[in-house]
Tab-separated table of C-alpha atoms and ligand atoms in Angstrom:
chain	number	residue	atom	x	y	z
A	30	MET	CA	-7.330	-65.656	115.548
A	31	GLN	CA	-5.676	-63.320	112.752
A	32	PRO	CA	-2.969	-64.997	110.352
A	33	LEU	CA	0.300	-63.290	110.430
A	34	ARG	CA	0.921	-60.332	108.161
A	35	ILE	CA	4.228	-60.348	106.673
A	36	ILE	CA	5.551	-57.810	104.028
A	37	VAL	CA	8.013	-59.001	101.626
A	38	ILE	CA	9.758	-56.158	99.935
A	39	GLY	CA	10.960	-56.705	96.318
A	40	ALA	CA	9.613	-59.483	94.019
A	41	GLY	CA	12.885	-60.707	92.727
A	42	ALA	CA	13.614	-64.490	92.960
A	43	ALA	CA	14.326	-64.779	96.760
A	44	GLY	CA	11.119	-62.120	97.126
A	45	MET	CA	8.903	-64.112	94.951
A	46	VAL	CA	9.696	-67.483	95.968
A	47	ALA	CA	9.497	-66.149	99.705
A	48	ALA	CA	6.133	-64.835	99.153
A	49	ALA	CA	4.853	-67.470	97.741
A	50	GLU	CA	6.280	-70.335	100.464
A	51	ALA	CA	4.677	-67.652	103.407
A	52	ALA	CA	1.566	-67.539	102.285
A	53	ARG	CA	1.191	-71.168	101.593
A	54	ARG	CA	1.947	-71.529	105.506
A	55	GLY	CA	-0.781	-69.389	106.403
A	56	ALA	CA	0.375	-65.743	106.364
A	57	SER	CA	-1.403	-62.999	104.838
A	58	VAL	CA	1.327	-61.820	102.754
A	59	ILE	CA	1.793	-58.455	100.836
A	60	LEU	CA	4.625	-58.052	98.086
A	61	LEU	CA	5.660	-54.910	97.187
A	62	GLU	CA	7.965	-54.152	94.288
A	63	LYS	CA	9.209	-51.050	92.794
A	64	ASN	CA	8.895	-51.912	88.890
A	65	THR	CA	5.858	-51.989	86.790
A	66	LYS	CA	6.816	-55.944	86.994
A	67	THR	CA	7.869	-58.905	89.192
A	68	GLY	CA	11.446	-60.684	88.436
A	69	VAL	CA	12.952	-57.855	86.057
A	70	LYS	CA	16.311	-59.749	86.660
A	71	ILE	CA	15.036	-63.313	85.934
A	72	LEU	CA	13.466	-61.822	82.594
A	73	MET	CA	17.351	-60.697	81.592
A	74	SER	CA	19.299	-63.341	83.234
A	75	GLY	CA	21.388	-65.780	80.940
A	76	GLY	CA	20.742	-63.925	78.295
A	77	THR	CA	17.194	-64.225	78.215
A	78	ARG	CA	17.042	-67.797	79.109
A	79	CYS	CA	17.761	-67.856	82.821
A	80	ASN	CA	20.027	-70.024	84.011
A	81	LEU	CA	18.040	-71.259	87.380
A	82	THR	CA	20.329	-73.131	89.097
A	83	HIS	CA	23.672	-75.740	88.989
A	84	ASP	CA	23.664	-79.653	88.503
A	85	THR	CA	25.494	-80.366	91.337
A	86	ASP	CA	24.398	-80.870	95.402
A	87	ALA	CA	24.359	-78.083	98.127
A	88	ARG	CA	28.082	-78.196	98.632
A	89	GLY	CA	28.932	-77.691	94.891
A	90	ILE	CA	26.434	-74.645	95.235
A	91	THR	CA	28.137	-73.230	98.790
A	92	ASP	CA	31.582	-74.025	97.777
A	93	SER	CA	31.292	-70.960	94.906
A	94	PHE	CA	30.263	-68.313	97.709
A	95	GLY	CA	33.774	-67.866	99.242
A	96	HIS	CA	33.262	-66.433	102.733
A	97	ALA	CA	29.648	-66.937	102.628
A	98	LYS	CA	30.015	-70.711	102.310
A	99	ARG	CA	29.012	-71.355	105.733
A	100	PHE	CA	26.601	-69.441	106.112
A	101	LEU	CA	24.482	-70.383	103.085
A	102	GLN	CA	24.702	-74.264	103.742
A	103	LYS	CA	21.717	-74.478	105.776
A	104	SER	CA	19.392	-72.971	103.320
A	105	VAL	CA	20.837	-74.398	100.166
A	106	GLY	CA	21.010	-77.779	102.596
A	107	SER	CA	17.344	-78.014	102.670
A	108	PHE	CA	16.633	-76.676	99.250
A	109	PRO	CA	19.118	-77.833	97.129
A	110	PRO	CA	19.206	-77.871	93.227
A	111	ARG	CA	17.541	-80.517	92.909
A	112	ASP	CA	14.620	-79.424	95.008
A	113	VAL	CA	14.508	-76.055	92.595
A	114	VAL	CA	14.634	-77.948	89.618
A	115	GLU	CA	11.385	-80.797	91.023
A	116	MET	CA	9.578	-77.061	92.075
A	117	PHE	CA	10.181	-75.525	88.764
A	118	ASN	CA	8.844	-79.133	86.941
A	119	ARG	CA	5.775	-79.341	89.082
A	120	LEU	CA	5.028	-75.084	88.245
A	121	GLY	CA	5.122	-76.628	85.034
A	122	VAL	CA	8.505	-75.224	83.627
A	123	PRO	CA	10.530	-78.374	82.059
A	124	THR	CA	14.368	-78.045	82.450
A	125	LYS	CA	17.265	-78.949	80.827
A	126	ARG	CA	21.204	-79.465	81.758
A	127	GLU	CA	23.942	-78.228	79.557
A	128	VAL	CA	26.989	-79.806	79.165
A	129	SER	CA	28.622	-77.226	81.527
A	130	GLY	CA	26.291	-78.042	84.113
A	131	LYS	CA	24.085	-75.155	83.862
A	132	ILE	CA	20.353	-75.786	84.235
A	133	PHE	CA	17.964	-74.067	82.064
A	134	PRO	CA	14.265	-73.985	81.237
A	135	GLU	CA	13.503	-76.330	78.592
A	136	SER	CA	12.552	-73.687	76.153
A	137	ASN	CA	15.372	-71.394	76.763
A	138	ARG	CA	12.502	-68.234	77.943
A	139	ALA	CA	13.535	-66.634	80.912
A	140	ILE	CA	9.956	-65.288	81.043
A	141	ASP	CA	8.592	-69.215	81.665
A	142	VAL	CA	10.348	-69.416	84.663
A	143	ARG	CA	9.407	-65.523	85.780
A	144	ASP	CA	6.008	-66.121	85.306
A	145	ALA	CA	5.835	-69.398	86.666
A	146	LEU	CA	6.906	-68.389	90.000
A	147	HIS	CA	4.897	-64.871	89.475
A	148	ASN	CA	1.551	-67.339	88.706
A	149	ALA	CA	2.474	-69.246	91.881
A	150	VAL	CA	2.632	-66.419	94.399
A	151	VAL	CA	-1.159	-65.489	93.042
A	152	ARG	CA	-1.901	-68.293	93.509
A	153	SER	CA	-0.959	-68.655	97.321
A	154	GLY	CA	-3.191	-65.478	97.775
A	155	THR	CA	-0.029	-63.237	98.342
A	156	GLU	CA	-1.341	-59.552	97.356
A	157	ILE	CA	1.164	-58.396	94.871
A	158	ARG	CA	1.325	-54.571	94.436
A	159	LEU	CA	3.888	-53.632	91.992
A	160	GLN	CA	4.936	-49.419	91.652
A	161	SER	CA	5.347	-49.542	95.255
A	162	PRO	CA	9.055	-48.062	96.170
A	163	VAL	CA	9.462	-48.689	99.329
A	164	GLN	CA	11.110	-45.776	101.320
A	165	SER	CA	11.227	-46.739	104.799
A	166	VAL	CA	11.070	-49.632	107.118
A	167	THR	CA	10.444	-48.369	110.906
A	168	ARG	CA	9.325	-50.788	113.832
A	169	GLU	CA	7.245	-49.108	116.538
A	170	ASN	CA	5.459	-51.150	119.797
A	171	ASN	CA	6.378	-54.377	118.010
A	172	ILE	CA	4.318	-53.799	114.499
A	173	TRP	CA	6.314	-52.730	111.717
A	174	HIS	CA	5.365	-49.528	109.506
A	175	VAL	CA	6.550	-49.998	105.384
A	176	VAL	CA	6.400	-46.734	103.719
A	177	THR	CA	5.901	-46.791	99.978
A	178	GLU	CA	5.515	-43.825	97.876
A	179	HIS	CA	1.811	-44.350	98.473
A	180	GLU	CA	0.863	-45.318	101.301
A	181	THR	CA	1.794	-46.842	104.808
A	182	LEU	CA	1.746	-50.453	105.600
A	183	GLN	CA	1.722	-52.343	108.653
A	184	ALA	CA	2.687	-56.092	109.081
A	185	ASP	CA	3.822	-58.277	111.842
A	186	ARG	CA	7.085	-59.336	110.278
A	187	VAL	CA	8.806	-58.200	107.256
A	188	ILE	CA	11.096	-60.194	104.949
A	189	VAL	CA	13.659	-58.124	102.785
A	190	THR	CA	14.415	-59.032	99.733
A	191	ALA	CA	15.211	-56.068	97.694
A	192	GLY	CA	18.841	-57.063	96.110
A	193	GLY	CA	21.828	-55.303	95.549
A	194	ARG	CA	22.925	-52.300	93.593
A	195	SER	CA	24.186	-53.777	90.057
A	196	TRP	CA	21.988	-53.097	87.446
A	197	PRO	CA	20.494	-49.996	88.898
A	198	GLY	CA	18.386	-49.826	86.060
A	199	CYS	CA	16.508	-53.328	87.037
A	200	GLY	CA	15.256	-51.420	90.338
A	201	THR	CA	18.275	-52.521	92.228
A	202	THR	CA	19.476	-49.581	93.597
A	203	GLY	CA	20.436	-50.414	96.722
A	204	ASP	CA	17.329	-48.734	98.583
A	205	ALA	CA	17.590	-51.710	101.710
A	206	TYR	CA	21.157	-51.263	102.699
A	207	ALA	CA	19.759	-47.757	104.231
A	208	TRP	CA	16.770	-49.099	105.855
A	209	LEU	CA	18.927	-51.784	107.190
A	210	LYS	CA	21.688	-49.618	108.807
A	211	LYS	CA	19.047	-47.704	110.517
A	212	LEU	CA	18.180	-50.558	112.097
A	213	GLY	CA	21.294	-51.548	113.614
A	214	HIS	CA	22.804	-53.663	110.887
A	215	THR	CA	25.946	-53.135	109.713
A	216	ILE	CA	26.642	-52.891	105.649
A	217	VAL	CA	29.513	-54.663	104.450
A	218	THR	CA	31.076	-52.050	101.839
A	219	THR	CA	29.689	-53.254	98.374
A	220	ARG	CA	31.388	-53.135	95.279
A	221	PRO	CA	31.128	-54.934	91.670
A	222	ALA	CA	31.072	-59.073	91.176
A	223	LEU	CA	30.737	-60.915	87.969
A	224	VAL	CA	31.918	-57.739	86.371
A	225	PRO	CA	33.336	-57.532	83.031
A	226	LEU	CA	37.043	-55.986	83.483
A	227	VAL	CA	38.670	-52.791	81.810
A	228	GLY	CA	42.151	-53.436	80.737
A	229	GLY	CA	44.559	-55.211	78.807
A	230	HIS	CA	47.390	-54.020	76.527
A	231	ALA	CA	46.822	-52.512	73.232
A	232	TRP	CA	47.327	-55.620	71.298
A	233	THR	CA	44.931	-57.838	73.343
A	234	LYS	CA	42.248	-54.947	72.707
A	235	GLU	CA	43.153	-55.804	69.094
A	236	LEU	CA	41.761	-59.334	69.665
A	237	SER	CA	37.952	-57.494	70.097
A	238	GLY	CA	35.624	-60.762	69.871
A	239	ILE	CA	37.424	-63.747	69.936
A	240	THR	CA	36.069	-66.296	72.645
A	241	LEU	CA	38.193	-69.195	73.941
A	242	ASP	CA	36.639	-71.739	75.059
A	243	ASP	CA	39.012	-73.145	77.650
A	244	CYS	CA	40.894	-71.111	79.786
A	245	VAL	CA	42.048	-70.865	83.509
A	246	ALA	CA	42.052	-66.881	84.820
A	247	SER	CA	44.378	-67.017	87.918
A	248	VAL	CA	44.532	-63.910	90.427
A	249	ARG	CA	47.650	-63.566	92.624
A	250	SER	CA	48.386	-60.973	95.096
A	251	VAL	CA	51.538	-59.164	94.765
A	252	GLY	CA	54.061	-56.879	96.564
A	253	ALA	CA	54.123	-57.763	100.552
A	254	LYS	CA	51.384	-59.936	100.600
A	255	ALA	CA	52.578	-62.045	97.679
A	256	LYS	CA	51.578	-65.493	98.116
A	257	LYS	CA	52.416	-68.653	95.907
A	258	LYS	CA	48.749	-70.097	96.095
A	259	PRO	CA	46.254	-67.888	93.745
A	260	LEU	CA	43.353	-65.619	95.835
A	261	ILE	CA	41.087	-67.668	92.906
A	262	GLU	CA	41.556	-69.675	89.647
A	263	ARG	CA	38.554	-70.166	87.246
A	264	ARG	CA	38.482	-72.488	84.415
A	265	SER	CA	36.146	-71.337	81.507
A	266	SER	CA	35.541	-69.751	78.779
A	267	TRP	CA	36.772	-65.931	77.845
A	268	LEU	CA	36.094	-62.891	75.900
A	269	PHE	CA	38.536	-60.432	74.661
A	270	THR	CA	36.703	-57.192	74.169
A	271	HIS	CA	37.229	-53.839	73.230
A	272	PHE	CA	37.466	-52.390	76.757
A	273	GLY	CA	39.220	-55.687	77.990
A	274	PHE	CA	37.631	-58.757	79.152
A	275	SER	CA	34.596	-60.595	79.965
A	276	GLY	CA	32.961	-64.004	79.636
A	277	PRO	CA	32.611	-66.394	82.800
A	278	ALA	CA	36.480	-66.670	83.731
A	279	ALA	CA	37.334	-63.343	83.434
A	280	MET	CA	33.889	-62.111	85.269
A	281	ASP	CA	34.424	-65.214	88.041
A	282	VAL	CA	37.703	-63.483	89.145
A	283	SER	CA	36.190	-60.070	89.077
A	284	GLY	CA	35.294	-60.033	92.559
A	285	THR	CA	38.232	-61.076	93.918
A	286	ILE	CA	40.118	-58.225	91.980
A	287	THR	CA	37.494	-55.690	93.355
A	288	ALA	CA	37.967	-56.576	96.794
A	289	ALA	CA	41.951	-55.686	96.672
A	290	SER	CA	42.543	-52.650	98.341
A	291	SER	CA	44.048	-51.834	95.880
A	292	LEU	CA	44.334	-52.876	92.025
A	293	LYS	CA	48.402	-52.833	92.386
A	294	ASP	CA	47.946	-55.337	94.745
A	295	VAL	CA	46.886	-58.111	92.472
A	296	GLN	CA	47.647	-59.447	89.359
A	297	LEU	CA	45.595	-61.472	86.458
A	298	THR	CA	47.103	-64.009	84.633
A	299	LEU	CA	45.594	-65.856	81.822
A	300	ASP	CA	46.469	-70.221	81.031
A	301	LEU	CA	45.683	-70.204	77.231
A	302	LEU	CA	45.897	-73.791	77.008
A	303	PRO	CA	45.381	-75.403	80.157
A	304	GLY	CA	44.814	-78.705	78.729
A	305	VAL	CA	48.285	-78.642	77.492
A	306	PRO	CA	51.075	-78.451	79.901
A	307	VAL	CA	54.163	-76.533	79.937
A	308	SER	CA	56.377	-79.942	79.720
A	309	GLU	CA	54.521	-80.773	76.539
A	310	LEU	CA	54.894	-77.721	74.985
A	311	GLU	CA	58.525	-77.915	75.707
A	312	ALA	CA	58.565	-80.950	74.181
A	313	VAL	CA	56.997	-80.008	71.058
A	314	LEU	CA	58.952	-76.756	70.633
A	315	SER	CA	62.236	-78.727	71.124
A	316	ASP	CA	61.166	-81.720	68.486
A	317	ARG	CA	63.863	-80.268	65.759
A	318	SER	CA	63.891	-83.799	64.126
A	319	GLY	CA	62.372	-84.426	60.504
A	320	ASP	CA	58.872	-82.921	59.688
A	321	GLY	CA	58.644	-81.578	63.560
A	322	GLY	CA	61.230	-79.021	62.749
A	323	ARG	CA	60.615	-77.274	59.969
A	324	ARG	CA	56.552	-76.446	61.247
A	325	LYS	CA	56.518	-73.047	62.110
A	326	VAL	CA	55.645	-72.261	65.785
A	327	ALA	CA	52.353	-70.741	64.747
A	328	THR	CA	51.227	-73.636	62.718
A	329	VAL	CA	51.785	-75.430	65.985
A	330	PHE	CA	49.765	-73.083	68.470
A	331	SER	CA	47.189	-72.846	66.098
A	332	GLN	CA	45.412	-76.092	66.232
A	333	TRP	CA	44.730	-75.314	69.882
A	334	LEU	CA	44.049	-71.267	69.479
A	335	PRO	CA	42.452	-68.745	67.189
A	336	GLY	CA	44.605	-67.731	64.026
A	337	ARG	CA	44.282	-63.746	64.887
A	338	LEU	CA	45.530	-64.669	68.236
A	339	VAL	CA	48.184	-67.145	67.147
A	340	ASP	CA	49.321	-63.905	64.617
A	341	ALA	CA	49.319	-61.337	67.809
A	342	LEU	CA	51.494	-63.932	70.190
A	343	ALA	CA	53.935	-64.534	67.666
A	344	VAL	CA	54.421	-60.556	67.164
A	345	GLN	CA	54.563	-60.624	71.352
A	346	SER	CA	57.138	-63.540	71.501
A	347	GLY	CA	59.434	-62.563	69.111
A	348	GLY	CA	58.356	-63.936	65.372
A	349	ASN	CA	57.029	-67.095	63.934
A	350	VAL	CA	59.966	-68.666	62.841
A	351	SER	CA	59.816	-72.926	62.376
A	352	ILE	CA	60.924	-75.169	65.149
A	353	ALA	CA	64.209	-76.109	64.174
A	354	GLU	CA	65.518	-72.276	64.062
A	355	LEU	CA	63.485	-71.262	67.341
A	356	PRO	CA	65.721	-69.796	69.785
A	357	ALA	CA	65.530	-70.574	73.178
A	358	ALA	CA	64.665	-67.168	74.464
A	359	VAL	CA	61.595	-66.945	71.870
A	360	MET	CA	60.609	-70.397	73.075
A	361	GLN	CA	60.476	-69.220	76.653
A	362	ARG	CA	58.290	-66.138	75.438
A	363	TRP	CA	56.159	-67.987	73.336
A	364	ILE	CA	55.408	-70.788	76.588
A	365	GLU	CA	54.942	-67.166	79.122
A	366	ASN	CA	52.227	-65.947	76.743
A	367	THR	CA	50.462	-68.919	76.330
A	368	LYS	CA	50.826	-70.314	79.625
A	369	ARG	CA	50.813	-67.275	82.240
A	370	LEU	CA	49.705	-64.329	80.579
A	371	HIS	CA	50.053	-61.482	82.374
A	372	MET	CA	46.938	-59.029	81.816
A	373	PRO	CA	46.845	-55.924	83.731
A	374	VAL	CA	43.648	-54.755	84.790
A	375	ASN	CA	42.627	-50.774	85.050
A	376	GLY	CA	39.468	-51.287	86.363
A	377	THR	CA	36.056	-53.137	86.213
A	378	ARG	CA	32.635	-51.822	84.104
A	379	GLY	CA	31.007	-51.375	87.667
A	380	PHE	CA	27.617	-51.718	89.023
A	381	ALA	CA	26.166	-50.678	85.896
A	382	LYS	CA	27.175	-53.829	84.107
A	383	ALA	CA	27.834	-56.441	87.484
A	384	GLU	CA	25.644	-59.140	87.529
A	385	VAL	CA	25.794	-59.421	91.493
A	386	THR	CA	26.947	-57.091	94.048
A	387	ALA	CA	29.573	-58.442	96.848
A	388	GLY	CA	28.911	-56.949	100.378
A	389	GLY	CA	26.022	-55.994	101.791
A	390	VAL	CA	23.982	-57.129	105.230
A	391	ALA	CA	26.652	-59.009	107.529
A	392	LEU	CA	26.087	-62.475	107.816
A	393	LYS	CA	26.769	-62.915	111.214
A	394	GLU	CA	23.911	-60.684	112.143
A	395	VAL	CA	21.581	-62.691	110.323
A	396	ASP	CA	20.616	-66.727	111.727
A	397	PRO	CA	21.459	-68.828	108.539
A	398	ARG	CA	18.478	-71.041	109.240
A	399	THR	CA	15.693	-68.397	109.470
A	400	MET	CA	17.399	-65.551	107.863
A	401	ALA	CA	16.209	-63.852	111.406
A	402	SER	CA	18.033	-60.947	111.720
A	403	ARG	CA	19.744	-61.257	115.091
A	404	ILE	CA	19.783	-57.521	115.371
A	405	VAL	CA	15.682	-57.028	115.206
A	406	ASP	CA	13.182	-59.031	116.255
A	407	ASP	CA	10.700	-59.945	113.053
A	408	LEU	CA	13.023	-59.039	110.398
A	409	PHE	CA	14.074	-61.707	107.971
A	410	ILE	CA	16.626	-60.657	105.223
A	411	ALA	CA	17.084	-62.990	102.020
A	412	GLY	CA	18.433	-63.035	98.459
A	413	GLU	CA	21.530	-60.628	96.853
A	414	VAL	CA	21.080	-57.639	99.552
A	415	LEU	CA	22.811	-60.363	101.933
A	416	ASP	CA	26.730	-60.569	101.711
A	417	VAL	CA	26.939	-63.267	99.297
A	418	ASP	CA	28.280	-63.599	95.594
A	419	GLY	CA	28.467	-66.975	94.071
A	420	TRP	CA	29.993	-67.718	90.556
A	421	ILE	CA	28.008	-67.519	87.221
A	422	GLY	CA	26.373	-70.830	86.544
A	423	GLY	CA	22.996	-70.312	88.269
A	424	TYR	CA	24.424	-70.406	91.956
A	425	ASN	CA	22.953	-67.044	92.410
A	426	PHE	CA	19.708	-67.746	91.857
A	427	GLN	CA	19.988	-70.950	93.559
A	428	ALA	CA	21.068	-68.811	96.731
A	429	ALA	CA	18.283	-66.591	96.443
A	430	PHE	CA	15.455	-69.020	95.987
A	431	ALA	CA	16.864	-70.815	99.108
A	432	THR	CA	17.383	-67.767	100.939
A	433	GLY	CA	13.993	-66.804	100.270
A	434	ARG	CA	12.410	-70.366	101.220
A	435	SER	CA	14.197	-70.423	104.758
A	436	ALA	CA	13.439	-66.579	105.127
A	437	ALA	CA	9.415	-67.508	104.427
A	438	ILE	CA	9.531	-70.497	106.823
A	439	GLY	CA	11.351	-68.536	109.728
A	440	ALA	CA	8.973	-65.768	109.461
A	441	THR	CA	5.879	-68.110	109.405
A	442	ALA	CA	7.616	-70.466	112.471
A	443	THR	CA	6.079	-68.811	115.299
A	444	GLY	CA	2.732	-69.120	114.628
A	445	ASP	CA	-0.478	-66.924	114.135
A	446	ARG	CA	-1.086	-63.681	115.600
A	447	THR	CA	-2.819	-63.539	119.123
A	448	ASP	CA	-4.401	-60.231	119.042
B	22	FAD	C1	22.223	-59.293	83.913
B	22	FAD	C2	22.313	-60.506	84.765
B	22	FAD	C3	22.184	-62.030	84.148
B	22	FAD	C4	22.294	-62.342	85.188
B	22	FAD	N1	22.261	-63.971	84.839
B	22	FAD	C5	21.821	-64.824	86.315
B	22	FAD	C6	21.839	-66.021	85.661
B	22	FAD	O1	21.687	-66.804	84.443
B	22	FAD	N2	22.066	-66.985	86.938
B	22	FAD	C7	21.801	-66.457	88.046
B	22	FAD	O2	21.730	-67.515	89.103
B	22	FAD	N3	22.301	-65.042	88.459
B	22	FAD	C8	22.385	-64.225	87.411
B	22	FAD	N4	22.143	-63.648	87.743
B	22	FAD	C9	21.969	-63.050	88.867
B	22	FAD	C10	20.829	-62.809	89.580
B	22	FAD	O3	19.897	-62.302	88.721
B	22	FAD	C11	20.705	-62.349	90.905
B	22	FAD	O4	22.040	-62.701	91.717
B	22	FAD	C12	19.332	-62.473	91.645
B	22	FAD	O5	18.025	-61.996	90.959
B	22	FAD	C13	19.427	-62.257	93.240
B	22	FAD	O6	18.010	-62.470	93.473
B	22	FAD	P1	17.106	-61.263	94.506
B	22	FAD	O7	15.609	-61.886	94.807
B	22	FAD	O8	18.067	-61.262	95.895
B	22	FAD	O9	16.870	-59.739	93.803
B	22	FAD	P2	16.181	-59.451	92.697
B	22	FAD	O10	16.198	-60.299	91.775
B	22	FAD	O11	17.677	-58.280	92.246
B	22	FAD	O12	15.332	-58.304	93.223
B	22	FAD	C14	14.946	-57.774	93.816
B	22	FAD	C15	14.057	-57.019	93.764
B	22	FAD	O13	13.348	-55.850	94.467
B	22	FAD	C16	12.937	-54.827	93.932
B	22	FAD	N5	13.262	-53.484	94.825
B	22	FAD	C17	14.334	-52.836	95.096
B	22	FAD	N6	14.038	-51.680	96.202
B	22	FAD	C18	13.210	-51.383	96.024
B	22	FAD	C19	12.187	-50.975	97.110
B	22	FAD	N7	13.018	-49.984	97.481
B	22	FAD	N8	10.724	-51.207	96.766
B	22	FAD	C20	10.408	-52.327	96.463
B	22	FAD	N9	10.913	-53.009	95.657
B	22	FAD	C21	12.311	-53.024	95.697
B	22	FAD	C22	13.649	-54.788	92.398
B	22	FAD	O14	13.427	-54.076	91.833
B	22	FAD	C23	13.925	-56.087	92.359
B	22	FAD	O15	12.637	-56.557	91.624
B	22	FAD	C24	22.462	-62.283	86.881
B	22	FAD	C25	22.211	-61.103	86.533
B	22	FAD	C26	22.433	-59.991	85.748
B	22	FAD	C27	22.194	-58.457	86.024
């Protein structure tokens, strides 16, 4: 009996796990990659440190994936963060947990993560073909024909792990959407997510380079569809840039902003002091007795916020007077500007700077246990090419590893070829 012939398309996080697992389960696997090396995105991830997963359980991971939460429960549940950590430790990559819960290689070197996966693929017996951009994927008489720039390959099963269309310089130019659409799959409109935002006030642009370690960014719908509850709220660090905003809190809410049919339908606000409730601010700013009353308002805020930001807030809020002389309206403006600061958003840095792609292959057309296409037999789809996008913090690699593994198990499940 011949082993099953499986072609995996795309040697990123999902593709390398899928190829190694499928070969380990007895399949004859070819891994096709358009780049000159495997795992290009892994190499550049996490500021070249690779935040490979997050210290949480399966539910903690899937909760970060919005509408895809249920879809991912099976794959992430059977390969949760502790198994990913165990896999890397077994592959010779000791890991460490940072205070934020992010898990990195102890070496802080993304290349160690990529090399470990690459070597596991090689050891599994998978044949890696680099510089092999796939141009089309078709099926005739139950055999897959995968056409690359140089050759046409045949396979019994295909696993598509070609990623999304963000950071196209990495090879991820959204090629797979066209083949999968031709095969009958629905491609949910793609849009940038985990992307820096363009916007701000003239005065916030002057704050370029300032990082706030602890902020809450909230996005609310406005106008006719307005609801009291925010569409998303993320507490993390925030970075003012010359074009707008970046940092985890801004990037985590960006996908909700790009999902709006118009930027006019959503509003971004920032709580610069999530650890200080409005009631406490009111009490401090109303305490006119003795030394408290002699303190300047800016001095109060300087205990929590960087000086340059406090100076700008003083101008916006109507002045830096002593608390004893603080008019009620000016106090309210200070509170408004620190607890509910409205940040206009004009756009994003686009796919060029988006860490992930939202949208992709419609999840209802894929079996969440096996990643098998429900449209075409013997086709499996995993990783970011699916309509999944999670928060910053290792969530996206975790989903890519887990869905890649499920696809390999699914693709090898029904045994050997019989011809
Ligand atoms: C700058 C940056 C930093 C990031 N940091 C992190 C982080 O620290 N932690 C985290 O969890 N996530 C991070 N991400 C997100 C993470 O990289 C992705 O979610 C993850 O790589 C998706 O894995 P994947 O295997 O589905 O796709 P990819 O890793 O994108 O792999 C797809 C592969 O398919 C190949 N390919 C595409 N088309 C073809 C074709 N036609 N023929 C052959 N091959 C093809 C591509 O070249 C690529 O190698 C980061 C992303 C970016 C851009």
